[in-house]
Coordinates of C-alpha atoms in Angstrom, one line a residue:
M1 CA 75.8 -1.4 22.9
Q2 CA 75.7 0.2 19.5
S3 CA 74.3 3.8 19.3
L4 CA 73.6 6.4 16.8
T5 CA 73.4 10.1 18.1
I6 CA 72.1 12.8 15.8
D7 CA 72.7 16.6 16.4
I8 CA 70.3 18.5 14.1
G9 CA 71.5 22.1 13.6
G10 CA 70.2 24.9 11.5
T11 CA 72.5 24.3 8.6
T12 CA 74.0 20.8 9.2
A13 CA 73.4 17.6 11.1
L14 CA 76.1 15.6 12.7
F15 CA 75.6 11.8 12.9
E16 CA 77.8 9.8 15.3
I17 CA 77.9 5.9 15.1
V18 CA 79.4 4.1 18.0
Q19 CA 80.2 0.4 17.5
Q20 CA 82.7 -1.8 19.6
G21 CA 84.3 1.3 21.0
R22 CA 84.9 3.0 17.6
T23 CA 83.2 6.3 16.7
E24 CA 82.5 7.4 13.1
Q25 CA 81.0 10.7 11.9
Y26 CA 78.8 11.7 9.1
K27 CA 77.5 15.1 8.2
I28 CA 74.7 16.3 5.9
A29 CA 73.1 19.7 5.1
T30 CA 69.8 20.5 6.8
G31 CA 68.1 24.0 6.6
E32 CA 64.6 25.0 6.8
H33 CA 63.4 22.4 4.3
F34 CA 64.8 19.4 6.3
T35 CA 61.8 17.0 7.1
V36 CA 61.0 14.0 9.2
D37 CA 61.1 12.0 5.9
D38 CA 64.7 13.2 5.3
L39 CA 65.7 12.3 8.8
N40 CA 64.2 8.8 8.5
Q41 CA 65.9 8.2 5.1
Q42 CA 69.3 9.1 6.7
I43 CA 68.7 6.8 9.6
A44 CA 67.7 3.9 7.3
D45 CA 70.9 4.5 5.1
L46 CA 73.1 4.4 8.2
E47 CA 71.4 1.4 9.6
S48 CA 72.0 -0.4 6.3
D49 CA 75.6 0.8 5.9
Y50 CA 76.6 0.0 9.5
G51 CA 74.3 -3.0 10.2
L52 CA 72.7 -1.2 13.2
S53 CA 70.0 -3.2 15.0
D54 CA 68.7 -3.2 18.5
Y55 CA 70.7 -0.1 19.1
A56 CA 70.3 3.1 21.0
L57 CA 69.2 6.3 19.1
G58 CA 69.4 9.7 20.4
V59 CA 68.2 12.8 18.4
A60 CA 68.8 16.4 19.4
V61 CA 66.9 19.3 18.0
P62 CA 67.1 23.1 18.3
G63 CA 63.7 23.8 19.8
L64 CA 61.3 23.3 22.5
V65 CA 61.0 19.5 23.5
K66 CA 58.4 18.1 25.8
G67 CA 58.0 14.4 26.5
N68 CA 60.1 13.2 23.6
Q69 CA 58.3 15.5 21.0
L70 CA 59.5 18.6 19.3
V71 CA 56.9 21.2 20.1
S72 CA 58.4 24.2 18.3
C73 CA 61.5 24.7 16.1
K74 CA 62.0 28.1 14.4
I75 CA 65.0 27.2 12.3
S76 CA 63.9 23.8 11.1
P77 CA 60.0 24.2 11.0
K78 CA 59.3 21.1 9.0
L79 CA 60.5 19.1 12.0
N80 CA 57.8 20.5 14.2
G81 CA 55.8 17.6 15.8
L82 CA 58.7 15.2 15.6
S83 CA 58.1 12.4 18.1
I84 CA 59.3 8.9 18.8
D85 CA 56.3 7.5 16.9
K86 CA 57.3 9.4 13.8
I87 CA 61.0 8.0 13.8
I88 CA 61.3 4.9 11.6
S89 CA 64.3 2.8 12.8
R90 CA 65.5 -0.5 14.1
A91 CA 66.5 0.9 17.3
A92 CA 65.6 -0.7 20.7
K93 CA 65.8 2.7 22.5
V94 CA 64.9 6.2 21.0
G95 CA 65.0 9.5 22.7
I96 CA 64.4 13.0 21.5
Y97 CA 66.0 15.9 23.3
N98 CA 66.7 19.6 23.2
D99 CA 70.2 20.1 21.8
I100 CA 71.5 22.6 24.4
D101 CA 70.1 20.4 27.4
A102 CA 72.0 17.4 25.8
G103 CA 75.2 19.5 25.4
M104 CA 75.0 20.4 29.0
L105 CA 75.4 16.8 30.2
A106 CA 78.6 16.5 28.3
I107 CA 80.4 19.2 30.5
C108 CA 78.6 19.6 33.7
D109 CA 80.0 18.5 37.1
V110 CA 78.1 17.1 40.1
K111 CA 80.6 19.2 42.3
N112 CA 79.0 22.3 41.1
D113 CA 75.8 23.7 42.7
C114 CA 74.7 25.3 39.5
E115 CA 76.0 25.7 35.9
L116 CA 74.8 27.4 32.9
L117 CA 75.5 26.5 29.3
L118 CA 74.7 29.4 26.9
T119 CA 75.0 29.0 23.1
S120 CA 74.8 31.8 20.4
G121 CA 74.7 30.7 16.9
M122 CA 71.8 31.0 14.6
G123 CA 69.7 31.3 17.7
I124 CA 70.3 31.7 21.5
G125 CA 70.0 28.8 23.8
M126 CA 70.6 28.2 27.5
A127 CA 70.6 24.9 29.7
I128 CA 70.7 24.8 33.5
A129 CA 72.3 22.0 35.5
I130 CA 71.9 21.6 39.4
K131 CA 74.6 19.3 40.8
G132 CA 75.1 17.6 37.5
Q133 CA 71.4 17.1 36.9
L134 CA 69.4 19.0 34.2
F135 CA 66.9 21.6 35.5
T136 CA 64.2 21.8 32.8
G137 CA 61.3 23.2 34.7
A138 CA 57.7 22.1 35.1
A139 CA 57.1 21.6 31.3
G140 CA 60.7 20.8 30.3
M141 CA 61.2 24.2 28.7
A142 CA 63.3 26.0 31.3
G143 CA 66.3 28.2 29.9
E144 CA 64.5 30.0 27.1
L145 CA 66.8 33.1 27.5
G146 CA 66.3 34.2 23.9
H147 CA 62.8 35.0 24.4
C148 CA 63.4 37.3 27.2
R149 CA 62.5 41.0 26.2
V150 CA 64.8 43.9 26.1
M151 CA 63.8 47.6 25.8
T152 CA 66.0 49.6 23.3
E153 CA 66.0 53.0 21.8
A154 CA 64.1 51.5 18.8
G155 CA 61.5 49.6 20.9
E156 CA 61.2 46.4 22.7
Y157 CA 62.8 43.2 21.3
S158 CA 63.7 39.7 22.4
V159 CA 67.3 38.8 23.1
E160 CA 67.2 36.5 20.1
Q161 CA 66.1 39.3 17.8
L162 CA 69.1 41.5 19.0
A163 CA 71.8 39.0 19.5
S164 CA 71.4 35.8 17.5
G165 CA 73.6 35.1 14.5
E166 CA 70.6 35.0 12.3
S167 CA 69.4 38.5 13.4
I168 CA 72.9 39.8 12.9
R169 CA 73.1 38.3 9.3
L170 CA 69.6 39.6 8.4
R171 CA 70.4 43.1 9.5
G172 CA 73.9 43.1 7.9
L173 CA 75.9 43.9 11.1
K174 CA 79.6 43.9 10.4
T175 CA 81.4 46.6 12.2
S176 CA 83.2 46.0 15.5
Q177 CA 80.8 48.4 17.2
D178 CA 77.7 46.8 16.0
L179 CA 78.9 43.4 16.8
Y180 CA 80.0 44.6 20.3
R181 CA 76.6 46.0 20.9
A182 CA 74.9 42.8 19.8
G183 CA 77.0 40.9 22.2
S184 CA 76.1 43.3 25.0
Y185 CA 72.4 42.4 24.6
L186 CA 73.4 38.8 25.2
G187 CA 75.3 39.8 28.2
M188 CA 72.4 41.7 29.5
G189 CA 70.2 38.5 29.4
L190 CA 73.0 36.5 30.9
A191 CA 73.2 39.0 33.9
W192 CA 69.6 38.2 34.6
A193 CA 70.5 34.5 34.7
V194 CA 73.5 35.1 37.0
N195 CA 71.3 37.2 39.4
L196 CA 68.5 34.4 39.5
F197 CA 70.6 31.2 39.6
N198 CA 73.9 32.3 41.2
P199 CA 76.0 29.7 39.2
N200 CA 79.4 28.4 39.9
R201 CA 80.3 28.2 36.3
I202 CA 79.1 29.6 33.0
W203 CA 79.9 27.9 29.7
L204 CA 79.9 29.8 26.5
A205 CA 79.5 28.2 23.1
G206 CA 78.4 28.8 19.5
Q207 CA 79.8 30.5 16.4
M208 CA 79.0 34.1 17.6
I209 CA 81.0 33.5 20.8
N210 CA 84.1 33.1 18.7
N211 CA 83.9 36.6 17.4
P212 CA 86.1 38.7 19.6
D213 CA 83.9 41.9 19.5
Y214 CA 80.8 40.1 20.2
H215 CA 82.4 38.1 23.1
K216 CA 83.8 41.2 24.6
G217 CA 80.5 42.9 24.5
C218 CA 78.8 40.1 26.2
I219 CA 81.5 39.7 29.0
D220 CA 81.7 43.5 29.6
T221 CA 78.0 43.9 29.9
L222 CA 77.6 40.9 32.0
K223 CA 80.1 42.1 34.6
Q224 CA 78.5 45.6 34.5
L225 CA 74.9 44.4 35.1
A226 CA 75.0 41.3 37.2
L227 CA 75.2 41.7 41.0
T228 CA 78.8 41.7 42.4
A229 CA 78.3 39.0 45.0
P230 CA 77.1 36.2 42.6
M231 CA 79.6 37.2 39.9
T232 CA 82.6 36.7 42.3
E233 CA 81.6 32.9 42.4
V234 CA 81.4 32.4 38.7
K235 CA 84.0 30.9 36.6
I236 CA 83.5 31.6 32.7
A237 CA 84.8 29.2 30.1
R238 CA 84.3 28.5 26.5
V239 CA 83.4 25.0 25.3
D240 CA 86.5 23.5 23.6
D241 CA 84.8 21.0 21.4
M242 CA 81.5 22.4 20.3
E243 CA 81.2 20.2 17.1
T244 CA 80.7 17.1 19.2
L245 CA 79.3 18.6 22.4
V246 CA 75.6 17.7 21.7
C247 CA 76.4 14.1 20.6
R248 CA 78.5 13.5 23.6
G249 CA 75.7 14.7 25.8
L250 CA 73.3 12.4 23.9
Q251 CA 75.4 9.5 24.9
V252 CA 75.1 10.4 28.5
L253 CA 71.2 10.5 28.1
L254 CA 71.2 7.2 26.3
R255 CA 73.1 5.6 29.2
Q256 CA 70.7 6.9 31.9

């Protein structure tokens, strides 16, 4: 079956078209001014260019998703309220998903009791899989690690306010010491997750994870603050192909 998967990020969106076993990619700029009309125009253009009809369409967004509707998205606010009814397409099947949840399905393994995928880019995101199945909680919003609160010398802040790429950019943090400290706040939040979920594996992804000082701060603090027993069971790995991770996970969701 033909499919179109769309990974909408804070600065770019990746479109992947699959036809007869071939995959083609297309990128556009997004940002805070990206609207539902912009999304529909891109879908219409690709349907025309590739002759897409009666296909499967999966859209992943960086925000809180409940029942195929985007409830809240900080980095793309004009997409808030996006739902299946607002997507204009020729698709036979349409799904709207959280991007990190979609990404988790590209890498999780049914052999593992519990896996965590943590991403640190413009924002902080986390997905949880139990034996290869997403755990999304009662309202579909489990894993909001970025909104957990941390007490610092300067007051109380969320992990996202202290460790996200956007907060680092706005505060102009550039030194090794500052980036290590920002990463340590992420490690603090991740330690809570380890103590709560006792995972087999932790996947790390996102632009900030690629910074060596930030990454070291995260791992050092995780090992210091997480309980020893659950940490001995954890394997930590980076996601190799972050660019297509979400689209690959969308393909899994569309097949389910």
